[in-house]
Coordinates of C-alpha atoms and ligand atoms in Angstrom, one line a residue:
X1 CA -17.9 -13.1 -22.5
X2 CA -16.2 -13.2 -19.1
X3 CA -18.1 -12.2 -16.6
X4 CA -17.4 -8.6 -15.8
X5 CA -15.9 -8.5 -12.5
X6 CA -13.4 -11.3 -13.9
X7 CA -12.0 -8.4 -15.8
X8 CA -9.1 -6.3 -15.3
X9 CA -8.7 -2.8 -15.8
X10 CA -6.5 -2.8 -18.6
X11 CA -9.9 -5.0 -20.2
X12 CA -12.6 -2.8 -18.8
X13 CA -11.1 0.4 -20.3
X14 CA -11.2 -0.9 -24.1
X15 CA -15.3 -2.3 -23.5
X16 CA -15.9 0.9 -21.8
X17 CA -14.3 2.8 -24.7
X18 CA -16.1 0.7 -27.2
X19 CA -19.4 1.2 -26.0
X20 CA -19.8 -2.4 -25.6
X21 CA -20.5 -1.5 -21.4
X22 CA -21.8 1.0 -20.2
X23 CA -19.8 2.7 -16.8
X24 CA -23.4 2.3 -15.3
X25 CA -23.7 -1.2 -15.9
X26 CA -20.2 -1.7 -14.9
X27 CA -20.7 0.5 -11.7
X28 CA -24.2 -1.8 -10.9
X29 CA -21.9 -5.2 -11.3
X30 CA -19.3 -4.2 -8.8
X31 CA -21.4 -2.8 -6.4
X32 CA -23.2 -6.5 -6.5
X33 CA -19.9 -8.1 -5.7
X34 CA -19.9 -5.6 -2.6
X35 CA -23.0 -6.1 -1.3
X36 CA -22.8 -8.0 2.4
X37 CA -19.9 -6.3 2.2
X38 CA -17.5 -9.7 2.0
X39 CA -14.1 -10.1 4.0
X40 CA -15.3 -7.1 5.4
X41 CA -13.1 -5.5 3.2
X42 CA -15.1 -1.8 3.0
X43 CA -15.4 1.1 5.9
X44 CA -17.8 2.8 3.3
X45 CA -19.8 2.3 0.5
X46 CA -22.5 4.5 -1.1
X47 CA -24.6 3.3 -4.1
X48 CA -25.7 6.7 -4.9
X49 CA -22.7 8.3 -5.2
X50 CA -21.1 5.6 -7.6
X51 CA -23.6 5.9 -9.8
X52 CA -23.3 9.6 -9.6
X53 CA -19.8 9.3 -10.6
X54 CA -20.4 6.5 -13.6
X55 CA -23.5 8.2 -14.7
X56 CA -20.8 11.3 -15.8
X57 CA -18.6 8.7 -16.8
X58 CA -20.9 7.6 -19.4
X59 CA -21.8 11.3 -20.5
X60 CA -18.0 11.7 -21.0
X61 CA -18.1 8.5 -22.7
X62 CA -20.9 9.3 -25.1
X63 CA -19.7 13.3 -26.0
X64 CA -15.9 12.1 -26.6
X65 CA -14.3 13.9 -23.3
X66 CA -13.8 10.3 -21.8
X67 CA -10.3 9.8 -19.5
X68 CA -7.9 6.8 -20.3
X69 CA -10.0 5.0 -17.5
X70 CA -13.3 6.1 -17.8
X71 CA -15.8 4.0 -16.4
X72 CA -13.7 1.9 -14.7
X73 CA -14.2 1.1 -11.1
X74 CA -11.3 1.5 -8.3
X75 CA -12.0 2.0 -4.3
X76 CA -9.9 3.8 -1.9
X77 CA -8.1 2.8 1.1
X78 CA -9.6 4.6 4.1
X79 CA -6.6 7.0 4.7
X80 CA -7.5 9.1 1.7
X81 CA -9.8 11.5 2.1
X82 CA -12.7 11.7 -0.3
X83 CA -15.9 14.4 -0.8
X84 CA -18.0 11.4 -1.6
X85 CA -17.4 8.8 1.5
X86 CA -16.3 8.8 5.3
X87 CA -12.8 9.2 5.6
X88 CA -11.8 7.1 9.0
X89 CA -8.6 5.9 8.7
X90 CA -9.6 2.8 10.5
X91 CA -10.1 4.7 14.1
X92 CA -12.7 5.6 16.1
X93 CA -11.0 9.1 16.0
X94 CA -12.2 10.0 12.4
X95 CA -15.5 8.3 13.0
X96 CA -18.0 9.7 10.3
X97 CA -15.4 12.3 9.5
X98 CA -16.1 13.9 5.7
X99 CA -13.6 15.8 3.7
X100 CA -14.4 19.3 2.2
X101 CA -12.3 17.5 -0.6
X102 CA -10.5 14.8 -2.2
X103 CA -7.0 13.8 -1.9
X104 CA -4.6 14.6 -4.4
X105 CA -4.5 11.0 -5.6
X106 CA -8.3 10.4 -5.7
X107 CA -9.0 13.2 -7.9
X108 CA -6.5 12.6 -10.1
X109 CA -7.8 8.6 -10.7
X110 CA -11.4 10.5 -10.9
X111 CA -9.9 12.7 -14.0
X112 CA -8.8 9.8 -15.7
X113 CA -11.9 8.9 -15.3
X114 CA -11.8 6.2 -12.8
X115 CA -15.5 5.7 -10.5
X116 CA -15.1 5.0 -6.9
X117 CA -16.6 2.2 -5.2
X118 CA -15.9 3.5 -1.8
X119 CA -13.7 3.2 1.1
X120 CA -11.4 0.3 1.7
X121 CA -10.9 -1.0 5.6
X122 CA -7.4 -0.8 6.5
X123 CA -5.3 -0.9 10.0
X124 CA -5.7 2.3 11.9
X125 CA -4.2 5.3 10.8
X126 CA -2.1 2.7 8.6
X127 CA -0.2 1.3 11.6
X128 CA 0.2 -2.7 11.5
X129 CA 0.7 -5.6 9.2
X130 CA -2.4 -8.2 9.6
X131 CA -5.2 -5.4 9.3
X132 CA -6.2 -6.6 12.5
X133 CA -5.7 -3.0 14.4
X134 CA -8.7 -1.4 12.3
X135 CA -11.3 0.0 14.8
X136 CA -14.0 -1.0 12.9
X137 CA -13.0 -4.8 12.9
X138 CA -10.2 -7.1 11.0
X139 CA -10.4 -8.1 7.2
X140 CA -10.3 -11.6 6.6
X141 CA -8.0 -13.0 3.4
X142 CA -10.0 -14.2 0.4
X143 CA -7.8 -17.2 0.3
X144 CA -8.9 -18.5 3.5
X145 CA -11.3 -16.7 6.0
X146 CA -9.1 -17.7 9.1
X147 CA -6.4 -16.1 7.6
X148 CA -5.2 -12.1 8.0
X149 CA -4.8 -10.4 4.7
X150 CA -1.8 -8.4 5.5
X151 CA -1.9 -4.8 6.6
X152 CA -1.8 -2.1 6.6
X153 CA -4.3 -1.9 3.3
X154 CA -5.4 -5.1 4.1
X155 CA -9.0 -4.0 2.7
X156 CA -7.6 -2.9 -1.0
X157 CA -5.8 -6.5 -1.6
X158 CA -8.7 -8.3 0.1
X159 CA -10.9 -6.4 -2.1
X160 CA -8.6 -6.8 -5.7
X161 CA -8.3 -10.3 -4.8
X162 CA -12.1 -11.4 -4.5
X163 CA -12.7 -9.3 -7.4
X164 CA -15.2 -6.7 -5.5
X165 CA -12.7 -4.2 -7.3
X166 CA -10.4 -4.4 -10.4
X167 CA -8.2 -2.0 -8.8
X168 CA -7.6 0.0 -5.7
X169 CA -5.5 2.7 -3.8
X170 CA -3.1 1.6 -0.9
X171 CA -0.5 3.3 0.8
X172 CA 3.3 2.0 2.2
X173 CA 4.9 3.1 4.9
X174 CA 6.8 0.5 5.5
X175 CA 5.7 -2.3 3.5
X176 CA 1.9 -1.8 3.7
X177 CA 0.8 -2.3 -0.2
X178 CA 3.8 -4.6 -0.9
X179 CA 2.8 -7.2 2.4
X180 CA -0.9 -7.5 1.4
X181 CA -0.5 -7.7 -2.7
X182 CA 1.8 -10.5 -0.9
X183 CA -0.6 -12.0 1.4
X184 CA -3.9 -11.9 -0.8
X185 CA -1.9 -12.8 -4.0
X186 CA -1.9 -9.6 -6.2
X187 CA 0.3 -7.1 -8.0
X188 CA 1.2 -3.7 -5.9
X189 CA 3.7 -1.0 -6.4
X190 CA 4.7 1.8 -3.7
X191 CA 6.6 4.7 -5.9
X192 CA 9.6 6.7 -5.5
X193 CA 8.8 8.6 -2.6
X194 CA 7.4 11.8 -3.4
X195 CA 6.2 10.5 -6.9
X196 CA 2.9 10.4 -5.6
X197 CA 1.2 13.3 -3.9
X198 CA 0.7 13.1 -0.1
X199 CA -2.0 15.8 -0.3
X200 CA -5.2 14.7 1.3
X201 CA -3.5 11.2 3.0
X202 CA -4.1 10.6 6.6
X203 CA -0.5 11.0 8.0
X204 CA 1.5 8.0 9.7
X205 CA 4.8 9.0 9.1
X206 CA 5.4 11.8 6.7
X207 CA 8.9 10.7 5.9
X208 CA 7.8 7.5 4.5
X209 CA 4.3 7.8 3.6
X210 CA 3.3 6.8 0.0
X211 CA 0.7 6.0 -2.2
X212 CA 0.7 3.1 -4.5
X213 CA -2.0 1.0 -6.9
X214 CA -2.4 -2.7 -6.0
X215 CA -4.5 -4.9 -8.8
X216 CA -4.1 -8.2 -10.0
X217 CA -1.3 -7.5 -12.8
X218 CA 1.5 -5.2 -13.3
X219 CA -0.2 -4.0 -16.8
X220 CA -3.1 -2.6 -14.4
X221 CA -1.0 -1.1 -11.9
X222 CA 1.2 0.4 -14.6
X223 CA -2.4 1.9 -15.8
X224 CA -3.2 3.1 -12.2
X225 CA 0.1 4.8 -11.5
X226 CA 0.1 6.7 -14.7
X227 CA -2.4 8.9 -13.4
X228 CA -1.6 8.9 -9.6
X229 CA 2.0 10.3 -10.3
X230 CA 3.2 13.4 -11.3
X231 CA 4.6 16.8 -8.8
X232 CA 2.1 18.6 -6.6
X233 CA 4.3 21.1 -5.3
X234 CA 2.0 24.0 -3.9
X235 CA 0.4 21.6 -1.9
X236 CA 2.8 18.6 -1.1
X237 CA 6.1 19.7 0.3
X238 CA 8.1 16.9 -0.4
X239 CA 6.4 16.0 -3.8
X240 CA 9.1 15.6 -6.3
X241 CA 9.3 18.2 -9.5
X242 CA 9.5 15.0 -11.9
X243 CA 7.0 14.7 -14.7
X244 CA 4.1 12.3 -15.3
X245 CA 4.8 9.8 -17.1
X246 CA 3.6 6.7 -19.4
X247 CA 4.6 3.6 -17.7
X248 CA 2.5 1.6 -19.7
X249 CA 4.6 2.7 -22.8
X250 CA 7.5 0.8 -21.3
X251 CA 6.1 -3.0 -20.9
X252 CA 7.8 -3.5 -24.1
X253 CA 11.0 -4.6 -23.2
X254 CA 12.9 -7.9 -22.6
X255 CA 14.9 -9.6 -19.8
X256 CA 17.6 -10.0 -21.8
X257 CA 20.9 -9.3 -20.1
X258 CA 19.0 -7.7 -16.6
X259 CA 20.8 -7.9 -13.7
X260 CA 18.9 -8.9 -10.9
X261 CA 20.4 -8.8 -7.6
X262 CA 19.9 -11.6 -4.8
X263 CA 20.0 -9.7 -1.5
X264 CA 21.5 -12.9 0.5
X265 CA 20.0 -11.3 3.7
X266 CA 16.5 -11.9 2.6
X267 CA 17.6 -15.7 2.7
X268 CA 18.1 -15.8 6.2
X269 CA 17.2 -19.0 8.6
X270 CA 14.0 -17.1 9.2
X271 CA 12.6 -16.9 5.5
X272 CA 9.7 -19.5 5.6
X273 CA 10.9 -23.0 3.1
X274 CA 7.6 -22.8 1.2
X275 CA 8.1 -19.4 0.6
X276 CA 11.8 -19.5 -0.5
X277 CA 10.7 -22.5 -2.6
X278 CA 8.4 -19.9 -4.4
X279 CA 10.7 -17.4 -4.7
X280 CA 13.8 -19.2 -5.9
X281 CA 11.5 -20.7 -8.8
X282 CA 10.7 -17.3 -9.5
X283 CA 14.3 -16.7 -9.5
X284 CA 14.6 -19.2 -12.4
X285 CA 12.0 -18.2 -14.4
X286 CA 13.6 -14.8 -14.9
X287 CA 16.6 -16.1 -15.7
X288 CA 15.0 -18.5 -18.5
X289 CA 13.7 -14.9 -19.9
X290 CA 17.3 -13.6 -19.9
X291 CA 17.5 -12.4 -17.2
X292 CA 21.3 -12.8 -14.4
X293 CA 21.2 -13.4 -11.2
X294 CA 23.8 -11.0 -9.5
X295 CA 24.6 -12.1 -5.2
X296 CA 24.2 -8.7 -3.8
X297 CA 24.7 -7.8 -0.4
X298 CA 22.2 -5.3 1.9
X299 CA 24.4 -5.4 5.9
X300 CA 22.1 -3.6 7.2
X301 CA 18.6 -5.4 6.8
X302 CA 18.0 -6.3 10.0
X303 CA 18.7 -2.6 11.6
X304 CA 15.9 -1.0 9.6
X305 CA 13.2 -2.8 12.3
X306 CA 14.8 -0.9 15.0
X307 CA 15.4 2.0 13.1
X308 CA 11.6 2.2 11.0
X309 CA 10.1 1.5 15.0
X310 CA 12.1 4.7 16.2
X311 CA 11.4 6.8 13.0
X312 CA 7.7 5.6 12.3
X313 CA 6.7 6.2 15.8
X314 CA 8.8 9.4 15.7
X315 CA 6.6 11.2 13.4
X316 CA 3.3 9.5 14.2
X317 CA 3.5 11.2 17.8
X318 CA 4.0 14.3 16.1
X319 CA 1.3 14.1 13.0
X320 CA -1.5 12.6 15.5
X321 CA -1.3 15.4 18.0
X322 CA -3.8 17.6 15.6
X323 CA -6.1 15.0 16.6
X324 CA -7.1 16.5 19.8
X325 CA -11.1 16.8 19.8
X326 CA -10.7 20.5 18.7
X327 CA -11.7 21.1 15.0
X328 CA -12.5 17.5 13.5
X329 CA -13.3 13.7 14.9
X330 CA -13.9 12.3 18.0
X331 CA -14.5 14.6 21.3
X332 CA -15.1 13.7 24.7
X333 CA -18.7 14.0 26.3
X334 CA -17.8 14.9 29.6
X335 CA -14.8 16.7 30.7
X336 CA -13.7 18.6 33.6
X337 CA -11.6 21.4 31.4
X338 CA -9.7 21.4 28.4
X339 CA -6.8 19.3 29.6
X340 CA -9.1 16.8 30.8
X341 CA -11.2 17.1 26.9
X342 CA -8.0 16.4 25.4
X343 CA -7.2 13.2 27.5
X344 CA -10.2 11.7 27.2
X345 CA -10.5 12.3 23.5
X346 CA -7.6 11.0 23.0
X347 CA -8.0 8.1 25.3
X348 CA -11.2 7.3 23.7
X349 CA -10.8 7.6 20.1
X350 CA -7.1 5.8 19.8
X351 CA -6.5 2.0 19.6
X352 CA -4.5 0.3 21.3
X353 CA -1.6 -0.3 18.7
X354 CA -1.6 3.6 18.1
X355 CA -1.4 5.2 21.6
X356 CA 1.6 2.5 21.6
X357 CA 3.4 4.4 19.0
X358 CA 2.6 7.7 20.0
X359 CA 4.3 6.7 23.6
X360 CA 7.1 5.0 22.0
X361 CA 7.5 8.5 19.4
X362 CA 7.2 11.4 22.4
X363 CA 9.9 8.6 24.3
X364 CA 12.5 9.2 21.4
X365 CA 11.9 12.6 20.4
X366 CA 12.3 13.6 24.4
X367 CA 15.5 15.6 25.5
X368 CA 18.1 13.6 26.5
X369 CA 16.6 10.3 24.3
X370 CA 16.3 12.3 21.1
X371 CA 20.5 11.8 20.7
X372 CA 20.4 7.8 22.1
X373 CA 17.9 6.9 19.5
X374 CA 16.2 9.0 17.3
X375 CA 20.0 11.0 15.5
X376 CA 21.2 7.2 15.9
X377 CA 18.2 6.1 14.1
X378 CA 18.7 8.8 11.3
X379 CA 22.1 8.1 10.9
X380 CA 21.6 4.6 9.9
X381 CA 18.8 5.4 8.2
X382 CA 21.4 7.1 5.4
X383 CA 23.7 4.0 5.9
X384 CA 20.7 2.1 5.1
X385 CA 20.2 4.5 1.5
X386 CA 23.8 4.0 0.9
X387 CA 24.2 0.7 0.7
X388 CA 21.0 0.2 -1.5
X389 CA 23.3 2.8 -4.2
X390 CA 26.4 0.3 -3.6
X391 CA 24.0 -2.7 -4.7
X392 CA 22.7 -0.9 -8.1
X393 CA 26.4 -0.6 -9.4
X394 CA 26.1 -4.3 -9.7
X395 CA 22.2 -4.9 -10.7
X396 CA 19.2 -3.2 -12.3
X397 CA 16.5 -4.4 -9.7
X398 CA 16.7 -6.4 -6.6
X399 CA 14.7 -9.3 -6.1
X400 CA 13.6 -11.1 -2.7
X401 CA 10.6 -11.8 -1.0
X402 CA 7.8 -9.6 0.4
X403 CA 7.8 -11.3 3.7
X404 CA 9.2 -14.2 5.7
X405 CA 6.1 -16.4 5.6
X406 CA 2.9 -16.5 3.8
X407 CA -0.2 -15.0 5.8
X408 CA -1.0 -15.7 9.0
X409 CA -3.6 -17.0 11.4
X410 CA -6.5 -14.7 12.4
X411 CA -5.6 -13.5 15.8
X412 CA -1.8 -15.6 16.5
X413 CA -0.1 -12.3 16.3
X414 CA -2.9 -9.5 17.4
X415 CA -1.2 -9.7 21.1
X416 CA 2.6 -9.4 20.2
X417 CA 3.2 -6.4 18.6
X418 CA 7.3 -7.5 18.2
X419 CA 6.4 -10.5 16.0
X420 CA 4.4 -8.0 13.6
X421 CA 7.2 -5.5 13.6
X422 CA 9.5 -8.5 12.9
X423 CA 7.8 -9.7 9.7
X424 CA 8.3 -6.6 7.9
X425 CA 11.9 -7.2 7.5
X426 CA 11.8 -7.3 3.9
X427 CA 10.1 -4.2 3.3
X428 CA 11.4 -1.8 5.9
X429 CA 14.5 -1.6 3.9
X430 CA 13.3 -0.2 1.0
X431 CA 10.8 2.4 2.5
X432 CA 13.7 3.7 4.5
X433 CA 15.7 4.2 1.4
X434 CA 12.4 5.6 -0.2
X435 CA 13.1 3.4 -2.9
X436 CA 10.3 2.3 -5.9
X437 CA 9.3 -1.4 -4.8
X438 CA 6.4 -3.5 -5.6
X439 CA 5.2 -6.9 -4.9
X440 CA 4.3 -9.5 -7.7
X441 CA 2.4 -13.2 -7.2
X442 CA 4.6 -16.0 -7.3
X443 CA 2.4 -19.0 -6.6
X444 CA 1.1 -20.5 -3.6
X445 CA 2.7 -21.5 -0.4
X446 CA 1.5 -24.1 2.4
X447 CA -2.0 -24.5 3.2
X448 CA -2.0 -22.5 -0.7
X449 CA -1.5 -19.4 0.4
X450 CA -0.1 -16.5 -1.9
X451 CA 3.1 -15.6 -1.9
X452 CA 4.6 -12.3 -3.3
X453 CA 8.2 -11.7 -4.8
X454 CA 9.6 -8.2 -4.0
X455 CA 11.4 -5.9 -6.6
X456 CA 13.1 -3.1 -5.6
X457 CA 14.5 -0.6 -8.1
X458 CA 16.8 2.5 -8.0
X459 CA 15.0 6.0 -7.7
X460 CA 12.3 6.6 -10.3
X461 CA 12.4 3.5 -11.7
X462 CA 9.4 2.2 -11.9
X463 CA 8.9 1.7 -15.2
X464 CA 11.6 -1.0 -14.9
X465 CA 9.9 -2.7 -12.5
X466 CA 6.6 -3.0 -13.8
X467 CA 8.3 -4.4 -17.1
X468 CA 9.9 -7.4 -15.0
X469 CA 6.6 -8.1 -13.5
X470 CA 4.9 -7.9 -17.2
X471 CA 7.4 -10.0 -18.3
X472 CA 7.1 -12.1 -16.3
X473 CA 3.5 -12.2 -16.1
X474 CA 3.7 -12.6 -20.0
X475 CA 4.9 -16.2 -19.2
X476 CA 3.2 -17.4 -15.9
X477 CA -0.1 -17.3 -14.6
X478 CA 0.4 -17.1 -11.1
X479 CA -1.2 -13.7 -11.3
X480 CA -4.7 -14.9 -12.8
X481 CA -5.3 -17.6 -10.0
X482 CA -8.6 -16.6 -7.7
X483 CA -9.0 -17.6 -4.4
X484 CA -11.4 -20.9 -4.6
X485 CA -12.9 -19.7 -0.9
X486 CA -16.3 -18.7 -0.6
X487 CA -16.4 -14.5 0.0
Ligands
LIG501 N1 3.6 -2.8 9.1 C1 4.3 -1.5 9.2 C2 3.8 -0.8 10.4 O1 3.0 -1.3 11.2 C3 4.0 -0.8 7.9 C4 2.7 0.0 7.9 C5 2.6 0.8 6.6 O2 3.3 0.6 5.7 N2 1.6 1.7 6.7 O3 4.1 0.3 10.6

């Protein structure tokens, strides 16, 4: 039999059912894979409460009360919080913070019987694209040490990708599953905004904030987002009233006569020729399943940096001014009065990357700079929405890349925050538009590095995306390649 950790969830679930594993033994395998904690891809991780959780996995198991996932392990990105682990969100701020309770998201994956492994490192409060902004120290990509593994839930795909964890949660701002499933070479899908609850989610930006599962095939994830989705309205004001439903149930279909649409903007001079190279065969492949390719046109692509760095930072300065050293995380040990505590709390427990956005934020939202930049911002913003409906009267899904290059270098970007911003030019679009998106593997790049195809769908579409991934991960096997380098 494959060794366990080589399995997937869509695998573990049936040996689970069939009593041929126990969630114990399954539980005791993982936590193995973690120990040394490789890539540093884990803020938290407690034995004892795993087993906790697969120990009534296995009772559930044995008296016939078992979820569709019982047994099966998944970890958590650190931005959701959780009874059972430290909830940091990658800063010093939330230092040994612990939740009363768990996030919307987590407890739903824990009734379907899911068993956490623990908490997944990630850039601080979600903000950056190379993972390298965590307080607690960067990830490094299972591909190849020196190498970042994308960000902002640079810990889940590290983690997926090494195999520490069949499955985990991540969350997309603006791009943050889609670029690491990208970097580390796995599967990831960020929802319709609002499918998934925010409740219990560290808040970046509230506007774009959403949760997503990233694991190494669209089958899994399909699993995954089953139970993640589905409205949570007395707690989640923006959660939309739309039903769960079975995603899984709709990897069924074929290409035949799909329309995808080639955004020529995400073939710009800048896109990297390995990873075009990638892509375009990706391109083909769809088509010999049936699939058309459809020129599509997005103008505004390279206005949603400008306008994601005014809006992101926008609500950031607003949703990280409860963090003032009051009722939770980091205070100051001297101070001259409360003025002074909230200062130095502030000064202390934020990162460098994050005090940066909160500046840039109060700078837009101030009078007399709120009309310059931040309406402008919002006004485009819609423009941005628009033209994404005016593409779907000519396709099904869009497809393009993730990102313009394959991971990058440990460290080449940590001191220019503008060349991170610009390599999320792909996925800004979409998160502005709050559109369903996900990233799938598409082979290797220079220096065999993943690279990651992006689909984009209309709203609530996500069972039509996950069926173009399975579909196409019926015929390749980019998405079953491991990393060769030594964790
Ligand atoms: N890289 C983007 C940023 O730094 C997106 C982050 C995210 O999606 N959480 O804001």
């Amino acid at each position: 039999m494959t060794e366990l950790h080589n399995l997937g969830v869509a695998e573990l679930a049936a040996l689970l059912k069939n009593k041929e594993v126990s969630a114990v033994d399954v539980a005791t395998r993982f936590l193995a894979r973690c120990g040394g904690n490789p890539h540093h891809a884990f803020l938290d991780i407690d034995s004892e409460a795993t087993l906790a959780q697969a120990r009534a996995s296995d009772a559930k198991l044995a008296n016939g009360t078992a979820g569709p996932l019982e047994g099966v392990p998944v970890a958590h990105k650190d931005v959701f919080v959780t009874r059972d682990f430290a909830t940091t969100a990658g800063s010093k701020m939330l230092s040994g913070y612990r939740s009363p309770f768990d996030a919307t998201v987590v407890a739903r994956l824990r009734d379907a019987g899911m068993v956490s492994l623990g908490k997944l490192n990630c850039d601080e409060f979600a903000m950056g694209s190379s993972n390298e902004n965590s307080a607690y120290g960067a990830v490094t990509n299972p591909w190849n040490a020196s190498y970042v593994p994308g960000g902002s839930s640079g810990g889940s795909a590290a983690a997926v990708a090494a195999r520490l964890t069949p499955a985990a949660t991540g969350t997309d701002t603006g791009g943050s599953i889609r670029q690491p499933a990208a970097f580390c070479g796995i599967t990831g899908i960020k929802p319709t905004y609002g499918r998934a609850s925010r409740y219990g989610m560290v808040a970046f930006a509230s506007s774009l904030d959403q949760a997503g599962p990233m694991a190494r095939s669209a089958e899994d994830c399909a699993l995954l987002l089953n139970a993640m989705c589905g409205p949570d309205l007395d707690r989640d004001s923006t959660s939309l009233n739309v039903g769960a439903e079975n995603f899984s149930a709709h990897l069924v279909k074929s290409l035949q006569g799909l329309r995808v649409g080639v955004p020529h903007e995400f073939f710009s001079d800048g896109l990297a020729a390995d990873v075009r190279g990638a892509i375009d065969a990706a391109l083909k492949q769809l088509q010999s399943q049936g699939a058309t390719l459809v020129p599509i046109s997005l103008p505004r692509t390279e206005l949603s940096i400008p306008v994601y760095y005014i809006i992101a930072p926008a609500e950031a300065s607003s949703n990280l001014s409860r963090f003032d050293g009051v009722k939770f995380g980091h205070r100051a040990k001297d101070f001259a009065d409360l003025t002074d505590m909230y200062k130095k709390t502030r000064a202390e427990g934020f990162g460098d990357e994050v005090k940066r956005r909160i500046m840039t934020g109060a700078y837009v939202l101030s009078h007399g700079y709120y009309d310059a930049y931040y309406l402008q911002a919002q006004k485009i913003r819609r423009m941005i929405a628009d033209d994404f409906q005016r593409a779907f009267a000519d396709c099904d899904v869009i497809a393009g890349p993730v990102a313009p290059t394959t991971a990058w270098k440990l460290g080449d970007k940590a001191d220019d925050p503008v060349a991170n911003y610009l390599a999320d030019i792909f996925t800004l679009p979409a998160s502005l538009a709050g559109l369903p998106c996900m990233s799938v593997p598409v082979g290797l790049g220079d220096g065999g590095m993943p690279v990651g195809l992006q689909l984009i769908g209309n709203y609530l579409q996500e069972a039509r995306l996950l069926n173009v991934a399975h579909q196409f991960q019926l015929t390749t096997d980019h998405h079953t390649q491991q990393p060769g380098a030594a964790a």
